[in-house]
């Protein structure tokens, strides 16, 4: 039953779970890649040029979605001064962990399985790794998803609980605890149901990255900088770099949205509701 004031503990737990899963994924990839029954590896890229281009922008959008996690660090760090030092420290730690976790898994997984690697790399290595490693990895990622759900739904929870709880009673009183548990469980259950009905998660991650996180985390900061320092020398390197960032990532945003919608349309043609149960 966390609140905004206890999210730092959840962020720490999330980081440890992320590192733990990454270690398991890298170890599993190495074991699978060196196994005698390892599948043949093909590192070439297949498909027409237009499909390759769409896949590239889909990948960029998904990466932006993954690396947009520091936005929570920025929001939390700007609540109490000195904001600048806190943001810099938080972002350095966040991006260091992200680089180590994401790229170690990506590189080792692609080395082990080539272009046949799946979105969840343990789907490839399941028959090649010990059962305990597979179970441990799934347990870590399950806990990570719970923590992420708690963190990202906090604004919604806070709004909901501000409407239904009795401020005259304690936060953990029977009456307030009941409505909090009921509301949070309902929100999460609906999200799980929709996620199970729409299995192509990576497509929606790409759409979210292109439509929301690219403009929010990359384009808007540069636009704000250009607006604040518009009276400064427009020939300075920093000013020109920000202009280039705005132009390039605005183009990436448009193409990324088109690519994500294109992939969603392709997947809808082969869509079956609750495919894992069939």
mmCIF file of C-alpha atoms in Angstrom:
data_model
loop_
_atom_site.group_PDB
_atom_site.id
_atom_site.type_symbol
_atom_site.label_atom_id
_atom_site.label_comp_id
_atom_site.label_asym_id
_atom_site.label_seq_id
_atom_site.Cartn_x
_atom_site.Cartn_y
_atom_site.Cartn_z
ATOM 1 C CA UNK A 1 0.000 0.000 0.000
ATOM 2 C CA UNK A 2 2.676 2.569 -0.923
ATOM 3 C CA UNK A 3 2.204 6.270 -1.496
ATOM 4 C CA UNK A 4 4.260 8.872 -3.350
ATOM 5 C CA UNK A 5 6.421 9.243 -0.237
ATOM 6 C CA UNK A 6 7.583 5.607 -0.281
ATOM 7 C CA UNK A 7 8.325 5.191 -3.995
ATOM 8 C CA UNK A 8 12.085 5.498 -3.450
ATOM 9 C CA UNK A 9 12.045 2.092 -1.769
ATOM 10 C CA UNK A 10 10.139 0.617 -4.698
ATOM 11 C CA UNK A 11 12.568 2.195 -7.161
ATOM 12 C CA UNK A 12 15.485 0.608 -5.274
ATOM 13 C CA UNK A 13 13.728 -2.776 -5.302
ATOM 14 C CA UNK A 14 13.007 -2.349 -9.014
ATOM 15 C CA UNK A 15 16.680 -1.683 -9.735
ATOM 16 C CA UNK A 16 17.783 -4.803 -7.815
ATOM 17 C CA UNK A 17 15.188 -6.954 -9.574
ATOM 18 C CA UNK A 18 16.240 -5.562 -12.955
ATOM 19 C CA UNK A 19 19.889 -6.363 -12.297
ATOM 20 C CA UNK A 20 18.972 -9.829 -11.028
ATOM 21 C CA UNK A 21 16.945 -10.634 -14.113
ATOM 22 C CA UNK A 22 19.701 -9.307 -16.365
ATOM 23 C CA UNK A 23 22.275 -11.536 -14.688
ATOM 24 C CA UNK A 24 19.992 -14.567 -15.150
ATOM 25 C CA UNK A 25 19.309 -13.653 -18.792
ATOM 26 C CA UNK A 26 22.988 -13.212 -19.640
ATOM 27 C CA UNK A 27 23.909 -16.454 -17.871
ATOM 28 C CA UNK A 28 21.107 -18.285 -19.653
ATOM 29 C CA UNK A 29 22.171 -16.883 -23.022
ATOM 30 C CA UNK A 30 25.769 -17.992 -22.483
ATOM 31 C CA UNK A 31 24.656 -21.480 -21.408
ATOM 32 C CA UNK A 32 22.307 -21.735 -24.394
ATOM 33 C CA UNK A 33 24.852 -20.422 -26.889
ATOM 34 C CA UNK A 34 27.496 -22.906 -25.761
ATOM 35 C CA UNK A 35 25.130 -25.894 -25.467
ATOM 36 C CA UNK A 36 25.690 -28.822 -27.822
ATOM 37 C CA UNK A 37 22.032 -28.740 -28.904
ATOM 38 C CA UNK A 38 22.037 -24.969 -29.459
ATOM 39 C CA UNK A 39 20.097 -23.915 -32.575
ATOM 40 C CA UNK A 40 22.001 -22.583 -35.613
ATOM 41 C CA UNK A 41 22.587 -18.837 -35.508
ATOM 42 C CA UNK A 42 21.656 -16.459 -38.329
ATOM 43 C CA UNK A 43 22.617 -12.818 -37.809
ATOM 44 C CA UNK A 44 21.326 -11.498 -41.153
ATOM 45 C CA UNK A 45 18.297 -9.229 -41.509
ATOM 46 C CA UNK A 46 15.413 -10.434 -43.670
ATOM 47 C CA UNK A 47 12.596 -8.589 -45.380
ATOM 48 C CA UNK A 48 12.068 -5.773 -47.857
ATOM 49 C CA UNK A 49 13.831 -2.433 -47.286
ATOM 50 C CA UNK A 50 10.612 -0.697 -46.220
ATOM 51 C CA UNK A 51 9.975 -3.377 -43.586
ATOM 52 C CA UNK A 52 13.539 -3.058 -42.333
ATOM 53 C CA UNK A 53 13.063 0.707 -42.017
ATOM 54 C CA UNK A 54 9.821 0.257 -40.077
ATOM 55 C CA UNK A 55 11.509 -2.282 -37.803
ATOM 56 C CA UNK A 56 14.372 0.144 -37.135
ATOM 57 C CA UNK A 57 11.994 2.920 -36.058
ATOM 58 C CA UNK A 58 9.933 0.452 -34.034
ATOM 59 C CA UNK A 59 13.113 -0.559 -32.216
ATOM 60 C CA UNK A 60 14.036 3.094 -31.591
ATOM 61 C CA UNK A 61 10.577 3.784 -30.154
ATOM 62 C CA UNK A 62 10.715 0.708 -27.897
ATOM 63 C CA UNK A 63 14.176 1.730 -26.642
ATOM 64 C CA UNK A 64 12.884 5.234 -25.860
ATOM 65 C CA UNK A 65 10.001 3.669 -23.921
ATOM 66 C CA UNK A 66 12.458 1.544 -21.940
ATOM 67 C CA UNK A 67 14.830 4.447 -21.256
ATOM 68 C CA UNK A 68 11.997 6.830 -20.330
ATOM 69 C CA UNK A 69 12.059 5.410 -16.799
ATOM 70 C CA UNK A 70 14.254 8.329 -15.553
ATOM 71 C CA UNK A 71 11.289 10.679 -15.984
ATOM 72 C CA UNK A 72 10.113 9.437 -12.574
ATOM 73 C CA UNK A 73 13.512 10.334 -11.114
ATOM 74 C CA UNK A 74 13.177 13.829 -12.565
ATOM 75 C CA UNK A 75 9.681 14.327 -11.173
ATOM 76 C CA UNK A 76 10.673 13.169 -7.699
ATOM 77 C CA UNK A 77 13.971 15.084 -7.656
ATOM 78 C CA UNK A 78 12.394 18.437 -8.551
ATOM 79 C CA UNK A 79 10.044 18.400 -5.577
ATOM 80 C CA UNK A 80 12.667 19.527 -3.040
ATOM 81 C CA UNK A 81 15.752 21.702 -3.770
ATOM 82 C CA UNK A 82 18.515 21.506 -4.830
ATOM 83 C CA UNK A 83 16.772 19.979 -7.837
ATOM 84 C CA UNK A 84 19.606 20.152 -10.373
ATOM 85 C CA UNK A 85 22.119 18.114 -8.366
ATOM 86 C CA UNK A 86 19.500 15.517 -7.457
ATOM 87 C CA UNK A 87 18.352 15.141 -11.057
ATOM 88 C CA UNK A 88 21.925 14.714 -12.325
ATOM 89 C CA UNK A 89 22.768 12.100 -9.686
ATOM 90 C CA UNK A 90 19.519 10.253 -10.245
ATOM 91 C CA UNK A 91 19.847 10.228 -14.030
ATOM 92 C CA UNK A 92 23.478 9.073 -13.933
ATOM 93 C CA UNK A 93 22.564 6.122 -11.725
ATOM 94 C CA UNK A 94 19.421 5.342 -13.708
ATOM 95 C CA UNK A 95 21.112 5.365 -17.113
ATOM 96 C CA UNK A 96 24.093 3.394 -15.810
ATOM 97 C CA UNK A 97 21.816 0.628 -14.562
ATOM 98 C CA UNK A 98 19.763 0.806 -17.759
ATOM 99 C CA UNK A 99 22.806 0.511 -20.017
ATOM 100 C CA UNK A 100 24.212 -2.414 -18.048
ATOM 101 C CA UNK A 101 20.883 -4.227 -17.814
ATOM 102 C CA UNK A 102 19.369 -3.668 -21.247
ATOM 103 C CA UNK A 103 22.436 -3.930 -23.438
ATOM 104 C CA UNK A 104 23.949 -6.922 -21.664
ATOM 105 C CA UNK A 105 20.741 -8.882 -22.245
ATOM 106 C CA UNK A 106 20.362 -7.657 -25.839
ATOM 107 C CA UNK A 107 23.930 -8.458 -26.869
ATOM 108 C CA UNK A 108 24.107 -11.859 -25.187
ATOM 109 C CA UNK A 109 20.644 -12.858 -26.409
ATOM 110 C CA UNK A 110 21.388 -11.899 -30.009
ATOM 111 C CA UNK A 111 24.734 -13.700 -29.838
ATOM 112 C CA UNK A 112 23.065 -16.869 -28.553
ATOM 113 C CA UNK A 113 20.065 -16.999 -30.922
ATOM 114 C CA UNK A 114 20.702 -14.567 -33.795
ATOM 115 C CA UNK A 115 17.673 -13.096 -35.544
ATOM 116 C CA UNK A 116 15.472 -15.881 -34.106
ATOM 117 C CA UNK A 117 15.657 -14.315 -30.635
ATOM 118 C CA UNK A 118 12.229 -13.507 -29.217
ATOM 119 C CA UNK A 119 11.002 -10.486 -27.317
ATOM 120 C CA UNK A 120 11.301 -12.472 -24.096
ATOM 121 C CA UNK A 121 14.662 -14.177 -24.508
ATOM 122 C CA UNK A 122 13.818 -16.953 -22.051
ATOM 123 C CA UNK A 123 11.257 -18.251 -24.548
ATOM 124 C CA UNK A 124 14.266 -19.234 -26.679
ATOM 125 C CA UNK A 125 16.397 -20.713 -23.938
ATOM 126 C CA UNK A 126 13.736 -22.599 -21.967
ATOM 127 C CA UNK A 127 14.750 -26.109 -23.204
ATOM 128 C CA UNK A 128 18.472 -25.294 -22.893
ATOM 129 C CA UNK A 129 18.828 -23.940 -19.340
ATOM 130 C CA UNK A 130 18.279 -25.533 -15.913
ATOM 131 C CA UNK A 131 14.700 -25.377 -14.632
ATOM 132 C CA UNK A 132 15.711 -23.409 -11.520
ATOM 133 C CA UNK A 133 17.224 -20.635 -13.650
ATOM 134 C CA UNK A 134 14.065 -20.378 -15.765
ATOM 135 C CA UNK A 135 11.827 -20.294 -12.661
ATOM 136 C CA UNK A 136 14.050 -17.751 -10.889
ATOM 137 C CA UNK A 137 14.055 -15.441 -13.921
ATOM 138 C CA UNK A 138 10.280 -15.567 -14.236
ATOM 139 C CA UNK A 139 9.904 -14.876 -10.511
ATOM 140 C CA UNK A 140 12.172 -11.823 -10.772
ATOM 141 C CA UNK A 141 10.343 -10.419 -13.784
ATOM 142 C CA UNK A 142 6.962 -11.059 -12.135
ATOM 143 C CA UNK A 143 8.024 -9.067 -9.076
ATOM 144 C CA UNK A 144 9.442 -6.363 -11.345
ATOM 145 C CA UNK A 145 6.121 -6.021 -13.158
ATOM 146 C CA UNK A 146 4.315 -5.674 -9.836
ATOM 147 C CA UNK A 147 6.722 -2.938 -8.732
ATOM 148 C CA UNK A 148 6.419 -1.132 -12.093
ATOM 149 C CA UNK A 149 2.637 -1.297 -11.875
ATOM 150 C CA UNK A 150 2.686 0.228 -8.401
ATOM 151 C CA UNK A 151 5.052 3.027 -9.482
ATOM 152 C CA UNK A 152 3.391 3.999 -12.750
ATOM 153 C CA UNK A 153 -0.162 3.838 -11.398
ATOM 154 C CA UNK A 154 0.561 6.065 -8.397
ATOM 155 C CA UNK A 155 -0.935 9.212 -10.015
ATOM 156 C CA UNK A 156 -4.125 7.295 -10.824
ATOM 157 C CA UNK A 157 -4.231 5.744 -7.347
ATOM 158 C CA UNK A 158 -3.659 9.129 -5.709
ATOM 159 C CA UNK A 159 -6.505 10.711 -7.684
ATOM 160 C CA UNK A 160 -8.879 7.847 -6.985
ATOM 161 C CA UNK A 161 -8.080 7.688 -3.276
ATOM 162 C CA UNK A 162 -8.430 11.449 -2.927
ATOM 163 C CA UNK A 163 -12.046 11.033 -4.009
ATOM 164 C CA UNK A 164 -13.060 8.010 -1.935
ATOM 165 C CA UNK A 165 -11.052 7.933 1.312
ATOM 166 C CA UNK A 166 -12.211 9.578 4.528
ATOM 167 C CA UNK A 167 -9.594 12.178 5.472
ATOM 168 C CA UNK A 168 -10.814 12.176 9.088
ATOM 169 C CA UNK A 169 -9.727 8.549 9.517
ATOM 170 C CA UNK A 170 -6.253 7.081 9.352
ATOM 171 C CA UNK A 171 -4.655 5.986 6.104
ATOM 172 C CA UNK A 172 -4.733 2.338 7.194
ATOM 173 C CA UNK A 173 -8.083 2.380 8.969
ATOM 174 C CA UNK A 174 -10.423 -0.481 8.059
ATOM 175 C CA UNK A 175 -12.677 1.752 5.981
ATOM 176 C CA UNK A 176 -9.900 3.470 4.004
ATOM 177 C CA UNK A 177 -7.838 0.302 3.578
ATOM 178 C CA UNK A 178 -10.849 -1.518 2.122
ATOM 179 C CA UNK A 179 -11.619 1.080 -0.554
ATOM 180 C CA UNK A 180 -7.915 1.423 -1.418
ATOM 181 C CA UNK A 181 -7.423 -2.323 -1.851
ATOM 182 C CA UNK A 182 -10.679 -2.632 -3.797
ATOM 183 C CA UNK A 183 -9.891 0.234 -6.167
ATOM 184 C CA UNK A 184 -6.254 -0.722 -6.765
ATOM 185 C CA UNK A 185 -7.142 -4.377 -7.333
ATOM 186 C CA UNK A 186 -9.837 -3.380 -9.821
ATOM 187 C CA UNK A 187 -7.494 -1.121 -11.810
ATOM 188 C CA UNK A 188 -4.746 -3.757 -11.974
ATOM 189 C CA UNK A 189 -7.202 -6.544 -12.861
ATOM 190 C CA UNK A 190 -8.605 -4.555 -15.780
ATOM 191 C CA UNK A 191 -5.067 -3.802 -17.000
ATOM 192 C CA UNK A 192 -4.121 -7.498 -16.809
ATOM 193 C CA UNK A 193 -7.273 -8.487 -18.719
ATOM 194 C CA UNK A 194 -6.576 -5.998 -21.518
ATOM 195 C CA UNK A 195 -2.909 -7.050 -21.688
ATOM 196 C CA UNK A 196 -3.907 -10.723 -21.985
ATOM 197 C CA UNK A 197 -6.402 -9.867 -24.746
ATOM 198 C CA UNK A 198 -3.819 -7.841 -26.714
ATOM 199 C CA UNK A 199 -0.661 -9.983 -26.756
ATOM 200 C CA UNK A 200 1.490 -7.887 -29.119
ATOM 201 C CA UNK A 201 2.902 -5.796 -26.292
ATOM 202 C CA UNK A 202 6.011 -4.653 -28.166
ATOM 203 C CA UNK A 203 3.855 -2.937 -30.800
ATOM 204 C CA UNK A 204 2.081 -0.853 -28.174
ATOM 205 C CA UNK A 205 5.418 -0.108 -26.493
ATOM 206 C CA UNK A 206 6.645 1.231 -29.850
ATOM 207 C CA UNK A 207 3.494 3.322 -30.294
ATOM 208 C CA UNK A 208 3.788 4.717 -26.771
ATOM 209 C CA UNK A 209 7.459 5.518 -27.310
ATOM 210 C CA UNK A 210 6.884 7.273 -30.626
ATOM 211 C CA UNK A 211 3.703 9.118 -29.675
ATOM 212 C CA UNK A 212 4.441 10.011 -26.048
ATOM 213 C CA UNK A 213 7.990 9.477 -24.816
ATOM 214 C CA UNK A 214 9.954 10.843 -27.809
ATOM 215 C CA UNK A 215 8.187 14.228 -27.687
ATOM 216 C CA UNK A 216 7.987 14.278 -23.880
ATOM 217 C CA UNK A 217 11.528 13.173 -22.990
ATOM 218 C CA UNK A 218 13.565 14.318 -26.022
ATOM 219 C CA UNK A 219 11.810 16.972 -28.113
ATOM 220 C CA UNK A 220 10.117 19.101 -25.440
ATOM 221 C CA UNK A 221 13.251 19.654 -23.279
ATOM 222 C CA UNK A 222 15.077 20.996 -26.330
ATOM 223 C CA UNK A 223 12.077 23.150 -27.270
ATOM 224 C CA UNK A 224 12.023 24.569 -23.724
ATOM 225 C CA UNK A 225 15.753 25.276 -23.919
ATOM 226 C CA UNK A 226 15.369 27.086 -27.247
ATOM 227 C CA UNK A 227 12.454 29.102 -25.857
ATOM 228 C CA UNK A 228 14.304 30.152 -22.696
ATOM 229 C CA UNK A 229 17.587 31.003 -24.424
ATOM 230 C CA UNK A 230 16.175 32.385 -27.687
ATOM 231 C CA UNK A 231 17.913 35.711 -27.040
ATOM 232 C CA UNK A 232 21.301 34.005 -26.770
ATOM 233 C CA UNK A 233 23.633 33.630 -29.710
ATOM 234 C CA UNK A 234 21.883 31.418 -32.245
ATOM 235 C CA UNK A 235 25.232 30.331 -33.627
ATOM 236 C CA UNK A 236 26.349 28.668 -30.391
ATOM 237 C CA UNK A 237 26.980 24.919 -30.537
ATOM 238 C CA UNK A 238 24.468 24.148 -27.789
ATOM 239 C CA UNK A 239 21.725 26.108 -29.553
ATOM 240 C CA UNK A 240 22.400 24.377 -32.884
ATOM 241 C CA UNK A 241 22.548 20.929 -31.268
ATOM 242 C CA UNK A 242 19.140 21.469 -29.706
ATOM 243 C CA UNK A 243 17.702 22.544 -33.057
ATOM 244 C CA UNK A 244 19.091 19.359 -34.647
ATOM 245 C CA UNK A 245 17.590 17.258 -31.832
ATOM 246 C CA UNK A 246 14.157 18.832 -32.334
ATOM 247 C CA UNK A 247 14.203 18.303 -36.111
ATOM 248 C CA UNK A 248 15.591 14.749 -36.137
ATOM 249 C CA UNK A 249 13.442 13.379 -33.332
ATOM 250 C CA UNK A 250 10.312 15.087 -34.649
ATOM 251 C CA UNK A 251 10.878 13.155 -37.867
ATOM 252 C CA UNK A 252 11.566 9.992 -35.836
ATOM 253 C CA UNK A 253 8.336 10.570 -33.916
ATOM 254 C CA UNK A 254 6.215 10.771 -37.088
ATOM 255 C CA UNK A 255 7.853 7.775 -38.764
ATOM 256 C CA UNK A 256 7.779 5.838 -35.477
ATOM 257 C CA UNK A 257 4.030 6.319 -35.080
ATOM 258 C CA UNK A 258 3.453 5.174 -38.672
ATOM 259 C CA UNK A 259 5.741 2.160 -38.185
ATOM 260 C CA UNK A 260 4.036 1.149 -34.922
ATOM 261 C CA UNK A 261 0.555 1.438 -36.412
ATOM 262 C CA UNK A 262 1.733 -0.522 -39.472
ATOM 263 C CA UNK A 263 2.994 -3.347 -37.242
ATOM 264 C CA UNK A 264 -0.199 -3.340 -35.164
ATOM 265 C CA UNK A 265 -2.267 -3.700 -38.349
ATOM 266 C CA UNK A 266 -0.102 -6.640 -39.454
ATOM 267 C CA UNK A 267 -0.490 -8.352 -36.090
ATOM 268 C CA UNK A 268 -4.241 -7.736 -35.962
ATOM 269 C CA UNK A 269 -4.622 -9.796 -39.154
ATOM 270 C CA UNK A 270 -3.359 -12.872 -37.276
ATOM 271 C CA UNK A 271 -4.864 -11.939 -33.897
ATOM 272 C CA UNK A 272 -6.688 -14.434 -31.697
ATOM 273 C CA UNK A 273 -8.078 -13.502 -28.296
ATOM 274 C CA UNK A 274 -6.236 -15.154 -25.395
ATOM 275 C CA UNK A 275 -3.841 -17.058 -27.721
ATOM 276 C CA UNK A 276 -1.987 -18.813 -24.895
ATOM 277 C CA UNK A 277 -5.136 -20.721 -23.963
ATOM 278 C CA UNK A 278 -5.598 -22.244 -27.424
#
